Amino acid sequence: MSDPTYRKAAEGLKANPRQWEAYESQGHCIVLAGPGSGKTKTLTTKLARMLAEDVHEPRGVACITFNNECAKELEDRLAKLGVEPSGRVFIGTVHSFSLTQIILPYAKVAGMGLPDEFEVAGRAERAEAFEAAANRTLDEPGDLAALDTRMSQYRRRHVDRNSETWRDTDPDLAALTEAFEAELRRRGMIDFDDMPLLAYRALTAHAWLRQALLAKFPVLVVDEYQDLGIALHRIVMTLCFATGIRLFAVGDVDQSIYGFTGARPELLRRLSEREDVQTVRLRLNYRSGNAIVAASRVALGEDRDYAAADADARGLVFVHPVGGPHERQAEFLLQQLVPEALARCPELGLGDVAVLYPAAWLGDKVADAARAIGLPMVRTDGNSLYPRSSRLMQWLESCGRWCCGGWRSGDPRFSRLMSDGHRLFAPALSTDAERMSFHRSLIDVLWQRRDAGLPVHEWLQGLHAVFEPLAARCSGMREELQVYDRFANRVAPEGDHAGMSLGELAGKGQHLQRLTLSTLHSAKGREFGIVFMFAMDHGRLPRFNETARQTEESRRAFYVGVTRAKFEVHLVHTPGRASVFVDEIEAHLAEQD
């Protein structure tokens, strides 16, 4: 790559010796990056450099990250550095990497035991297979949802099926897992948890497969390492420390909040302590003011040497005891606390404000209060209009932005819509004729629908005819289509969001100025000018009867919430029921005063 853009970006790293050290690293490198430390800038600039200087065509770099939303952010950042999506660059989740780079190309020759034409089970298909397996394996399955959660956790924890711990730790769960996987295969399917497990087993069984990946991707980049679980860690150990692929990984054990999905922060800690790894710790926070950084150290409950990069950026921390039920507290927050905060920060708008909470049902209280006063908002939690991580919905959002002015401004460019579409529907676009037909159909449909005020359901009608036949031919798109169908039903004339406009979907124009509602977990990786942490009560965070390990993770979730804020963070709780984490912050503030 001859584009010097990444070199200009690299000049900005020189002011921070530790960012520069990571950029200059030659071998395996682990970057332990605190909140707001510029880790994404460091990672993307380093990735662009490795592609240009260290990896020669046709070889490339694989970048694995936590979810599709993180992958999209990395793609957007890399595009600004002159790195466009191509066959040389893989950016996606560990599931996508396992499926597209290992399972689909090598399932037959690696003897993975999969049907010739398998599909990825959607939510409904997976539930049916699990119920059948549970009824066949157990006399009284009981609560299937709880049982499924236990089985999934067991399955992610015990990656090696040849180890004694697989069957001995919990023989019933081991037998149920094997019956469930057999039922999926009988139906010609795999599920998402299958993907990294199948990939890991194939890699350990076949040296030639490891060499094939080394030949294609001599460098492996991993973002948010602490959240990616045991299977990914085993894949990394196999590819990087047994095969020779170079590793560049970024993460923060203090922000590991996905233990329920199998995340193990100690894996990153152990990796960073290896003698054959260069470990760099980024300590400067470019996001938050001094008072917020100091409060975050208290929130974490462990001593860290984090400091604000701008010594003059003070920041403000508030604690608000608010009486009444959560409905009343939400009204007070939106009608009094938010306007007061925006009055103190006149350069900010509603789009710079977020309300974070421990669980999606608490977001319902805030959403109801916002609707009652006509306050525009967008939800990014489990009760949002659609999952923010859906690749298909992300692509539709981008198409919507193009129709709402992107066709004129180049944000996004139509070529980006095409490249994203090609990757999304790749199995159905294998020939030049198919790709040309897709190009013509997409431009025809979008050009006729360049109107931010157009009802979303009307805008979708023509677009659906373009992508649905392609998606139906793509393994792994079943769940994506189900997400789309649920969304389409909700914005249809008889749905609960019938009045939604294209501008609202795209978040363009006046719809940029809307309040963000999010769980603490969904807010990870994001930043806002002003953050309100709602329902910070004992029993909510931490929950009642948590184990010591769960309480540690609750503390980390609280820490993540505090560190999303640039200028102000507000902790809202019920009087007399404040979380112990809030009590610690309040004591710290009193001491500072």
Coordinates of C-alpha atoms in Angstrom, one line a residue:
M1 CA 0.0 0.0 0.0
S2 CA 1.6 3.3 -1.0
D3 CA -0.9 5.6 0.7
P4 CA 1.0 7.7 3.3
T5 CA -2.1 8.4 5.4
Y6 CA -1.2 6.0 8.1
R7 CA 2.2 7.6 8.5
K8 CA 0.6 11.0 9.1
A9 CA -1.6 9.3 11.8
A10 CA 1.4 7.7 13.3
E11 CA 3.0 11.2 13.8
G12 CA 0.2 11.8 16.3
L13 CA 1.3 8.8 18.3
K14 CA 4.8 10.1 18.9
A15 CA 3.6 12.5 21.6
N16 CA 2.6 9.4 23.7
P17 CA 5.8 7.3 24.2
R18 CA 3.7 4.2 25.0
Q19 CA 1.5 4.4 22.0
W20 CA 4.7 4.9 19.9
E21 CA 6.2 1.8 21.6
A22 CA 3.3 -0.3 20.5
Y23 CA 3.4 1.2 17.0
E24 CA 7.2 0.3 16.8
S25 CA 6.8 -3.3 18.1
Q26 CA 8.3 -6.0 16.0
G27 CA 7.1 -9.3 17.6
H28 CA 4.2 -10.4 19.7
C29 CA 2.7 -7.4 21.4
I30 CA 0.0 -7.0 24.0
V31 CA -1.4 -3.5 24.6
L32 CA -3.2 -3.1 27.9
A33 CA -5.3 0.0 27.2
G34 CA -7.3 1.8 29.9
P35 CA -10.5 3.8 29.1
G36 CA -10.1 6.6 26.6
S37 CA -6.4 5.8 26.1
G38 CA -6.5 5.9 22.3
K39 CA -6.3 2.2 21.8
T40 CA -8.4 2.1 18.6
K41 CA -6.2 4.8 17.0
T42 CA -3.1 2.8 18.1
L43 CA -4.5 -0.5 16.8
T44 CA -5.7 0.8 13.4
T45 CA -2.6 2.8 12.7
K46 CA -0.4 -0.2 13.6
L47 CA -2.6 -2.5 11.5
A48 CA -2.3 -0.2 8.5
R49 CA 1.5 -0.1 8.9
M50 CA 1.8 -3.9 9.1
L51 CA -0.2 -4.2 5.9
A52 CA 2.0 -1.7 4.1
E53 CA 5.4 -2.6 5.5
D54 CA 5.4 -6.1 7.0
V55 CA 2.9 -8.2 5.0
H56 CA 3.4 -8.4 1.3
E57 CA 0.6 -9.2 -1.2
P58 CA -1.2 -11.5 -1.6
R59 CA -0.8 -12.2 2.1
G60 CA -2.8 -10.2 4.6
V61 CA -3.9 -9.5 8.2
A62 CA -6.8 -11.0 10.2
C63 CA -8.4 -8.8 12.8
I64 CA -10.8 -10.3 15.3
T65 CA -13.0 -8.2 17.5
F66 CA -15.8 -8.6 20.0
N67 CA -18.9 -7.9 17.9
N68 CA -20.1 -6.6 14.5
E69 CA -20.4 -3.1 15.8
C70 CA -16.8 -3.1 16.9
A71 CA -15.8 -4.5 13.5
K72 CA -17.6 -1.7 11.7
E73 CA -15.9 0.9 13.8
L74 CA -12.5 -0.6 12.9
E75 CA -13.4 -0.7 9.2
D76 CA -14.5 3.0 9.3
R77 CA -11.3 4.0 11.1
L78 CA -9.1 1.9 8.6
A79 CA -10.9 3.5 5.6
K80 CA -9.7 6.9 6.8
L81 CA -6.2 5.5 6.8
G82 CA -6.5 4.3 3.2
V83 CA -7.2 0.7 4.0
E84 CA -10.3 -0.5 2.2
P85 CA -12.0 -3.9 2.7
S86 CA -10.3 -6.5 0.5
G87 CA -9.3 -10.1 0.4
R88 CA -6.1 -9.2 2.2
V89 CA -7.9 -7.8 5.3
F90 CA -10.3 -9.8 7.4
I91 CA -12.2 -7.8 10.1
G92 CA -14.9 -9.6 12.1
T93 CA -15.9 -11.6 15.1
V94 CA -14.3 -14.8 16.2
H95 CA -17.4 -16.6 15.0
S96 CA -17.1 -15.0 11.6
F97 CA -13.4 -15.8 11.4
S98 CA -14.0 -19.4 12.4
L99 CA -16.9 -19.8 9.8
T100 CA -15.4 -18.0 6.8
Q101 CA -11.7 -18.7 7.2
I102 CA -11.8 -22.3 8.6
I103 CA -15.1 -24.1 8.6
L104 CA -16.5 -23.2 5.1
P105 CA -13.2 -23.6 3.2
Y106 CA -12.0 -26.7 5.0
A107 CA -14.9 -28.5 6.7
K108 CA -14.8 -31.5 4.3
V109 CA -11.0 -32.0 4.1
A110 CA -10.6 -31.4 7.8
G111 CA -13.2 -34.1 8.7
M112 CA -15.4 -31.8 10.9
G113 CA -18.3 -34.2 10.6
L114 CA -20.7 -31.6 9.2
P115 CA -23.3 -32.2 6.5
D116 CA -22.3 -31.2 3.0
E117 CA -24.8 -28.4 2.9
F118 CA -25.2 -27.1 6.5
E119 CA -26.8 -23.9 7.6
V120 CA -26.4 -21.7 10.7
A121 CA -29.3 -22.2 13.0
G122 CA -31.4 -19.1 13.8
R123 CA -32.9 -18.5 17.2
A124 CA -36.0 -20.5 16.6
E125 CA -34.3 -23.5 15.0
R126 CA -31.7 -23.6 17.8
A127 CA -34.4 -23.6 20.5
E128 CA -36.3 -26.4 18.8
A129 CA -33.1 -28.5 18.6
F130 CA -32.2 -27.8 22.2
E131 CA -35.7 -28.8 23.4
A132 CA -35.6 -32.0 21.5
A133 CA -32.1 -32.9 22.9
A134 CA -33.2 -32.0 26.5
N135 CA -36.3 -34.1 26.3
R136 CA -34.3 -37.0 24.9
T137 CA -31.5 -36.8 27.4
L138 CA -33.1 -35.8 30.7
D139 CA -36.2 -37.2 32.5
E140 CA -37.4 -33.8 33.8
P141 CA -35.6 -31.0 31.9
G142 CA -37.5 -28.3 33.9
D143 CA -36.8 -24.6 33.0
L144 CA -35.4 -24.9 29.5
A145 CA -34.1 -21.3 29.3
A146 CA -32.1 -21.7 32.5
L147 CA -30.9 -25.1 31.4
D148 CA -29.8 -23.7 28.0
T149 CA -27.8 -21.0 29.8
R150 CA -26.1 -23.5 32.0
M151 CA -25.3 -25.8 29.0
S152 CA -23.9 -22.9 27.0
Q153 CA -21.6 -21.7 29.8
Y154 CA -20.4 -25.3 30.3
R155 CA -19.8 -25.7 26.5
R156 CA -17.8 -22.5 26.3
R157 CA -15.8 -23.3 29.4
H158 CA -14.7 -26.8 28.4
V159 CA -13.2 -26.5 24.9
D160 CA -11.2 -29.7 24.9
R161 CA -13.7 -32.6 24.6
N162 CA -10.8 -35.1 25.1
S163 CA -10.0 -33.8 28.6
E164 CA -11.2 -35.6 31.8
T165 CA -12.8 -32.4 33.0
W166 CA -15.2 -32.3 30.0
R167 CA -17.3 -35.3 31.2
D168 CA -16.3 -35.5 34.9
T169 CA -17.1 -31.9 35.9
D170 CA -20.8 -32.3 35.1
P171 CA -21.7 -35.5 33.3
D172 CA -25.3 -34.4 32.7
L173 CA -24.4 -31.2 31.0
A174 CA -21.7 -32.9 29.0
A175 CA -24.3 -35.5 27.8
L176 CA -26.9 -32.8 27.1
T177 CA -24.3 -30.8 25.0
E178 CA -23.4 -33.8 22.9
A179 CA -27.0 -34.6 22.4
F180 CA -27.8 -31.0 21.4
E181 CA -24.9 -30.9 18.9
A182 CA -25.9 -34.2 17.4
E183 CA -29.5 -32.9 17.0
L184 CA -28.2 -29.8 15.2
R185 CA -26.2 -32.0 12.9
R186 CA -29.2 -34.3 12.2
R187 CA -31.0 -31.1 11.1
G188 CA -28.1 -30.0 8.9
M189 CA -27.1 -27.1 11.1
I190 CA -24.5 -25.6 13.4
D191 CA -25.0 -22.8 15.9
F192 CA -22.8 -19.8 16.7
D193 CA -21.1 -21.5 19.7
D194 CA -20.2 -24.3 17.4
M195 CA -18.1 -22.0 15.2
P196 CA -15.0 -21.3 17.4
L197 CA -15.2 -24.8 18.9
L198 CA -15.1 -26.5 15.5
A199 CA -12.4 -24.2 14.3
Y200 CA -10.2 -24.8 17.4
R201 CA -10.5 -28.6 17.1
A202 CA -9.7 -28.6 13.4
L203 CA -6.6 -26.4 14.1
T204 CA -5.3 -28.7 16.8
A205 CA -5.9 -31.8 14.6
H206 CA -4.3 -30.6 11.4
A207 CA -0.9 -29.1 11.1
W208 CA -1.5 -28.4 7.4
L209 CA -4.5 -26.2 8.3
R210 CA -2.4 -24.2 10.6
Q211 CA 0.2 -23.7 7.9
A212 CA -2.6 -22.7 5.5
L213 CA -3.7 -19.9 7.8
L214 CA -0.1 -18.8 8.4
A215 CA 0.4 -18.5 4.6
K216 CA -2.7 -16.4 4.3
F217 CA -2.5 -14.3 7.5
P218 CA 1.0 -14.0 8.9
V219 CA -0.3 -11.4 11.4
L220 CA -3.3 -11.8 13.7
V221 CA -4.8 -8.7 15.4
V222 CA -7.2 -9.1 18.3
D223 CA -9.3 -6.3 19.8
E224 CA -11.0 -6.4 23.1
Y225 CA -9.1 -9.6 24.0
Q226 CA -10.5 -9.8 27.5
D227 CA -14.1 -10.4 26.2
L228 CA -13.4 -13.1 23.6
G229 CA -13.3 -16.3 25.8
I230 CA -11.5 -19.5 26.0
A231 CA -12.0 -20.8 22.5
L232 CA -10.4 -17.7 21.0
H233 CA -7.6 -17.9 23.5
R234 CA -6.9 -21.5 22.5
I235 CA -6.9 -20.5 18.8
V236 CA -4.5 -17.7 19.5
M237 CA -2.1 -20.0 21.4
T238 CA -2.3 -22.5 18.6
L239 CA -1.8 -20.1 15.7
C240 CA 0.6 -17.6 17.3
F241 CA 2.7 -19.5 19.8
A242 CA 2.8 -22.9 18.1
T243 CA 2.6 -22.0 14.4
G244 CA 4.3 -18.7 14.1
I245 CA 1.6 -16.1 13.3
R246 CA 2.5 -12.8 14.8
L247 CA 0.1 -11.4 17.4
F248 CA -0.9 -7.8 18.1
A249 CA -3.6 -7.7 20.7
V250 CA -5.4 -4.9 22.6
G251 CA -7.5 -5.3 25.7
D252 CA -8.2 -4.2 29.3
V253 CA -8.8 -6.7 32.1
D254 CA -10.6 -4.0 34.1
Q255 CA -13.3 -3.7 31.4
S256 CA -14.1 -7.4 31.2
I257 CA -17.9 -7.5 31.8
Y258 CA -19.0 -10.5 29.7
G259 CA -18.4 -13.4 32.1
F260 CA -21.8 -14.7 31.3
T261 CA -20.7 -15.3 27.7
G262 CA -17.5 -17.1 28.7
A263 CA -15.1 -14.1 28.9
R264 CA -12.1 -14.8 31.1
P265 CA -10.0 -11.6 31.8
E266 CA -7.2 -13.6 33.5
L267 CA -6.4 -15.1 30.0
L268 CA -5.3 -11.7 28.8
R269 CA -3.4 -11.1 32.1
R270 CA -1.4 -14.3 31.7
L271 CA -0.7 -13.6 28.0
S272 CA 0.7 -10.2 28.9
E273 CA 3.1 -11.8 31.4
R274 CA 4.8 -14.1 28.9
E275 CA 8.5 -13.5 28.4
D276 CA 8.1 -13.8 24.6
V277 CA 5.5 -11.0 24.5
Q278 CA 6.2 -7.3 24.5
T279 CA 3.6 -5.7 26.8
V280 CA 2.7 -2.0 26.6
R281 CA 0.3 -0.3 29.1
L282 CA -1.5 2.9 27.9
R283 CA -2.2 5.0 31.0
L284 CA -3.3 8.4 29.7
N285 CA -7.0 9.0 29.4
Y286 CA -7.8 11.4 26.5
R287 CA -11.5 11.2 27.1
S288 CA -12.3 12.2 30.7
G289 CA -11.5 15.1 32.9
N290 CA -9.4 14.7 36.0
A291 CA -12.2 14.4 38.5
I292 CA -13.8 11.6 36.4
V293 CA -10.5 9.7 36.1
A294 CA -10.0 10.0 39.9
A295 CA -13.5 8.8 40.5
S296 CA -13.0 5.9 38.1
R297 CA -10.0 4.7 40.1
V298 CA -12.3 4.6 43.2
A299 CA -15.0 2.8 41.2
L300 CA -12.5 0.1 40.1
G301 CA -11.5 -0.6 43.7
E302 CA -7.9 -1.2 42.6
D303 CA -5.0 1.2 42.3
R304 CA -4.1 2.1 38.7
D305 CA -1.8 4.9 37.5
Y306 CA -4.3 6.2 35.0
A307 CA -4.3 10.0 34.5
A308 CA -6.1 12.5 32.4
A309 CA -4.0 13.5 29.3
D310 CA -5.2 17.1 29.7
A311 CA -4.3 18.2 33.2
D312 CA -6.6 21.2 32.9
A313 CA -9.7 19.1 32.0
R314 CA -11.5 19.0 35.3
G315 CA -14.7 17.1 34.7
L316 CA -17.6 16.9 37.2
V317 CA -19.0 14.0 39.2
F318 CA -22.5 14.2 40.8
V319 CA -24.5 11.9 43.1
H320 CA -28.3 12.3 43.1
P321 CA -30.5 10.6 45.6
V322 CA -34.0 10.7 43.9
G323 CA -37.1 9.5 45.7
G324 CA -40.1 7.6 44.4
P325 CA -40.4 4.6 42.1
H326 CA -38.2 4.3 39.0
E327 CA -40.9 5.9 36.8
R328 CA -40.7 9.0 39.0
Q329 CA -36.9 9.0 39.1
A330 CA -36.8 8.8 35.3
E331 CA -39.1 11.8 35.0
F332 CA -36.9 13.8 37.4
L333 CA -33.8 12.8 35.5
L334 CA -35.1 13.9 32.1
Q335 CA -37.0 17.0 33.1
Q336 CA -34.5 18.5 35.6
L337 CA -31.1 16.9 35.7
V338 CA -30.6 16.6 31.9
P339 CA -31.6 20.3 31.2
E340 CA -29.3 21.5 34.0
A341 CA -26.4 19.5 32.7
L342 CA -26.9 20.8 29.1
A343 CA -27.1 24.4 30.5
R344 CA -23.7 23.9 32.1
C345 CA -22.3 22.5 28.7
P346 CA -23.9 24.8 26.1
E347 CA -21.6 23.4 23.4
L348 CA -23.3 20.0 23.8
G349 CA -26.6 18.8 22.5
L350 CA -29.0 15.9 23.4
G351 CA -27.0 13.6 21.1
D352 CA -24.0 14.0 23.5
V353 CA -26.0 12.6 26.5
A354 CA -26.5 9.0 27.5
V355 CA -28.5 7.3 30.2
L356 CA -27.0 4.0 31.3
Y357 CA -28.6 1.4 33.5
P358 CA -27.9 -2.2 34.8
A359 CA -30.8 -3.9 32.9
A360 CA -33.0 -3.2 29.8
W361 CA -36.2 -3.2 31.8
L362 CA -35.0 -0.1 33.7
G363 CA -34.4 1.4 30.3
D364 CA -38.2 1.0 29.6
K365 CA -38.9 3.4 32.5
V366 CA -36.6 6.0 31.0
A367 CA -38.0 5.4 27.5
D368 CA -41.6 5.8 28.7
A369 CA -40.7 9.1 30.4
A370 CA -38.9 10.4 27.3
R371 CA -41.9 9.6 25.1
A372 CA -44.2 11.3 27.5
I373 CA -42.4 14.6 27.1
G374 CA -41.6 14.1 23.4
L375 CA -37.8 13.7 23.9
P376 CA -36.2 12.0 20.9
M377 CA -34.1 9.0 21.9
V378 CA -32.4 5.9 20.5
R379 CA -32.0 2.7 22.4
T380 CA -29.0 0.3 22.1
D381 CA -30.0 -2.3 24.7
G382 CA -31.8 -5.6 24.5
N383 CA -35.1 -3.8 24.1
S384 CA -34.0 -1.7 21.2
L385 CA -35.8 -1.7 17.9
Y386 CA -33.2 -4.1 16.5
P387 CA -29.8 -5.4 17.7
R388 CA -27.1 -2.9 17.0
S389 CA -24.7 -5.7 16.2
S390 CA -26.8 -7.0 13.2
R391 CA -24.6 -6.9 10.1
L392 CA -27.6 -6.7 7.8
M393 CA -29.2 -3.8 9.8
Q394 CA -25.8 -2.0 9.9
W395 CA -25.7 -2.2 6.1
L396 CA -29.3 -0.9 5.9
E397 CA -28.4 2.0 8.1
S398 CA -25.6 2.9 5.8
C399 CA -27.9 2.6 2.8
G400 CA -30.3 4.9 4.6
R401 CA -27.5 7.5 5.3
W402 CA -26.6 7.5 1.6
C403 CA -30.3 8.2 0.7
C404 CA -30.4 11.0 3.4
G405 CA -27.6 13.0 1.8
G406 CA -24.7 10.7 1.6
W407 CA -25.1 10.5 -2.1
R408 CA -24.1 14.1 -2.2
S409 CA -21.6 14.3 0.6
G410 CA -19.8 11.0 0.1
D411 CA -20.6 9.8 3.7
P412 CA -20.9 7.0 3.0
R413 CA -19.6 6.5 -0.6
F414 CA -21.7 4.2 -2.8
S415 CA -18.6 2.1 -3.3
R416 CA -18.5 1.4 0.4
L417 CA -22.1 0.2 0.3
M418 CA -21.2 -2.1 -2.5
S419 CA -18.1 -3.5 -0.8
D420 CA -20.0 -4.1 2.4
G421 CA -22.8 -5.7 0.4
H422 CA -20.3 -7.9 -1.4
R423 CA -18.9 -9.2 1.9
L424 CA -22.4 -9.6 3.4
F425 CA -23.8 -11.6 0.5
A426 CA -20.5 -13.1 -0.7
P427 CA -21.8 -16.7 -1.3
A428 CA -24.5 -15.3 -3.6
L429 CA -22.2 -13.0 -5.5
S430 CA -19.6 -15.4 -6.8
T431 CA -19.6 -14.2 -10.5
D432 CA -19.0 -10.9 -12.2
A433 CA -22.5 -11.0 -13.7
E434 CA -24.1 -11.5 -10.2
R435 CA -22.1 -8.6 -8.8
M436 CA -23.0 -6.3 -11.7
S437 CA -26.6 -7.2 -11.4
F438 CA -26.5 -6.4 -7.6
H439 CA -24.8 -3.1 -8.4
R440 CA -27.4 -2.0 -10.9
S441 CA -30.3 -3.1 -8.7
L442 CA -29.0 -1.4 -5.6
I443 CA -28.3 2.0 -7.3
D444 CA -31.6 2.0 -9.0
V445 CA -33.6 1.3 -5.8
L446 CA -31.6 3.8 -3.6
W447 CA -31.6 6.6 -6.2
Q448 CA -35.4 6.6 -6.3
R449 CA -35.6 6.7 -2.5
R450 CA -33.4 9.7 -1.6
D451 CA -35.8 11.3 0.9
A452 CA -35.2 11.4 4.7
G453 CA -38.9 11.9 5.3
L454 CA -39.9 8.7 3.5
P455 CA -41.6 6.2 5.8
V456 CA -39.1 3.4 6.6
H457 CA -41.6 0.6 5.6
E458 CA -42.0 2.2 2.2
W459 CA -38.2 2.7 1.7
L460 CA -37.7 -1.0 2.6
Q461 CA -40.1 -2.4 0.1
G462 CA -37.9 -1.9 -2.9
L463 CA -34.7 -2.7 -1.1
H464 CA -36.0 -6.0 0.3
A465 CA -36.4 -7.3 -3.3
V466 CA -32.7 -6.6 -3.9
F467 CA -31.1 -8.2 -0.9
E468 CA -33.6 -11.0 0.3
P469 CA -32.9 -13.4 -2.6
L470 CA -29.1 -13.0 -2.0
A471 CA -29.4 -13.4 1.8
A472 CA -31.5 -16.5 1.4
R473 CA -28.6 -18.2 -0.4
C474 CA -26.0 -17.3 2.3
S475 CA -25.1 -19.6 5.1
G476 CA -25.2 -17.7 8.4
M477 CA -27.8 -15.2 7.3
R478 CA -30.9 -16.9 8.7
E479 CA -30.7 -15.1 12.0
E480 CA -30.0 -11.8 10.2
L481 CA -33.2 -12.2 8.1
Q482 CA -35.2 -13.0 11.2
V483 CA -33.9 -9.8 12.8
Y484 CA -34.9 -7.9 9.7
D485 CA -38.4 -9.5 9.6
R486 CA -39.0 -8.4 13.2
F487 CA -37.9 -4.9 12.4
A488 CA -40.0 -4.7 9.2
N489 CA -43.1 -5.8 11.1
R490 CA -42.6 -3.1 13.7
V491 CA -42.2 -0.3 11.2
A492 CA -45.1 -1.6 9.0
P493 CA -48.3 0.5 9.0
E494 CA -49.8 -1.7 11.7
G495 CA -46.6 -1.9 13.8
D496 CA -45.7 -0.1 17.0
H497 CA -43.2 2.1 15.1
A498 CA -45.3 2.8 12.0
G499 CA -44.4 6.4 11.8
M500 CA -40.7 5.9 11.7
S501 CA -38.9 7.9 8.9
L502 CA -35.8 7.0 7.0
G503 CA -34.0 9.9 8.7
E504 CA -34.7 8.2 12.1
L505 CA -33.2 4.9 10.9
A506 CA -30.2 6.6 9.4
G507 CA -29.7 9.0 12.4
K508 CA -29.3 12.0 10.0
G509 CA -30.2 15.6 10.2
Q510 CA -32.5 16.5 13.1
H511 CA -32.4 12.8 14.2
L512 CA -28.8 13.1 15.3
Q513 CA -29.9 15.1 18.3
R514 CA -31.4 12.3 20.4
L515 CA -30.8 10.9 23.8
T516 CA -29.0 7.5 24.0
L517 CA -30.4 4.9 26.3
S518 CA -28.2 1.9 26.9
T519 CA -27.3 -0.8 29.4
L520 CA -23.9 -0.6 30.9
H521 CA -22.8 -3.6 28.9
S522 CA -24.0 -2.2 25.6
A523 CA -22.3 1.2 26.3
K524 CA -18.9 -0.4 26.4
G525 CA -16.5 1.1 23.9
R526 CA -18.5 4.2 23.4
E527 CA -18.1 7.8 24.8
F528 CA -20.5 10.6 25.6
G529 CA -20.1 14.2 26.8
I530 CA -22.5 13.6 29.7
V531 CA -23.4 10.3 31.3
F532 CA -26.3 9.6 33.7
M533 CA -26.0 6.2 35.5
F534 CA -29.6 5.4 36.5
A535 CA -30.9 3.0 39.2
M536 CA -27.5 2.7 40.9
D537 CA -29.1 0.9 43.8
H538 CA -28.0 -1.9 46.0
G539 CA -29.6 -5.0 44.6
R540 CA -29.4 -3.6 41.1
L541 CA -25.6 -3.2 40.9
P542 CA -24.3 -5.4 42.4
R543 CA -27.4 -7.7 42.5
F544 CA -28.4 -9.5 45.6
N545 CA -26.7 -12.9 46.3
E546 CA -23.9 -12.5 43.8
T547 CA -20.8 -14.6 44.1
A548 CA -17.5 -12.8 44.7
R549 CA -16.6 -13.3 41.0
Q550 CA -19.9 -11.8 39.9
T551 CA -19.5 -8.8 42.3
E552 CA -16.1 -8.2 40.8
E553 CA -17.7 -8.1 37.3
S554 CA -20.5 -5.8 38.6
R555 CA -17.8 -3.4 39.8
R556 CA -16.1 -3.5 36.4
A557 CA -19.5 -2.7 34.8
F558 CA -19.8 0.3 37.1
Y559 CA -16.3 1.3 36.2
V560 CA -17.1 1.1 32.5
G561 CA -20.1 3.3 33.0
V562 CA -18.2 6.0 34.8
T563 CA -15.4 6.0 32.2
R564 CA -17.8 6.7 29.3
A565 CA -18.1 10.3 30.3
K566 CA -16.0 13.2 29.0
F567 CA -17.3 16.2 31.0
E568 CA -19.9 15.0 33.6
V569 CA -21.0 11.8 35.2
H570 CA -24.2 11.6 37.3
L571 CA -25.0 8.7 39.7
V572 CA -28.7 8.5 40.3
H573 CA -30.0 6.2 43.1
T574 CA -32.9 5.7 45.5
P575 CA -32.3 7.4 48.9
G576 CA -31.1 4.9 51.5
R577 CA -30.5 2.2 48.9
A578 CA -27.3 3.4 47.1
S579 CA -25.0 0.9 45.7
V580 CA -21.9 0.3 47.7
F581 CA -20.0 1.5 44.6
V582 CA -21.9 4.8 44.8
D583 CA -21.1 5.1 48.5
E584 CA -17.4 4.7 47.7
I585 CA -17.6 7.5 45.1
E586 CA -19.5 9.8 47.5
A587 CA -17.0 9.2 50.2
H588 CA -14.2 10.0 47.8
L589 CA -16.0 13.3 46.7
A590 CA -16.4 14.3 50.3
E591 CA -12.7 13.7 50.9
Q592 CA -11.8 15.8 47.9
D593 CA -14.0 18.7 49.1

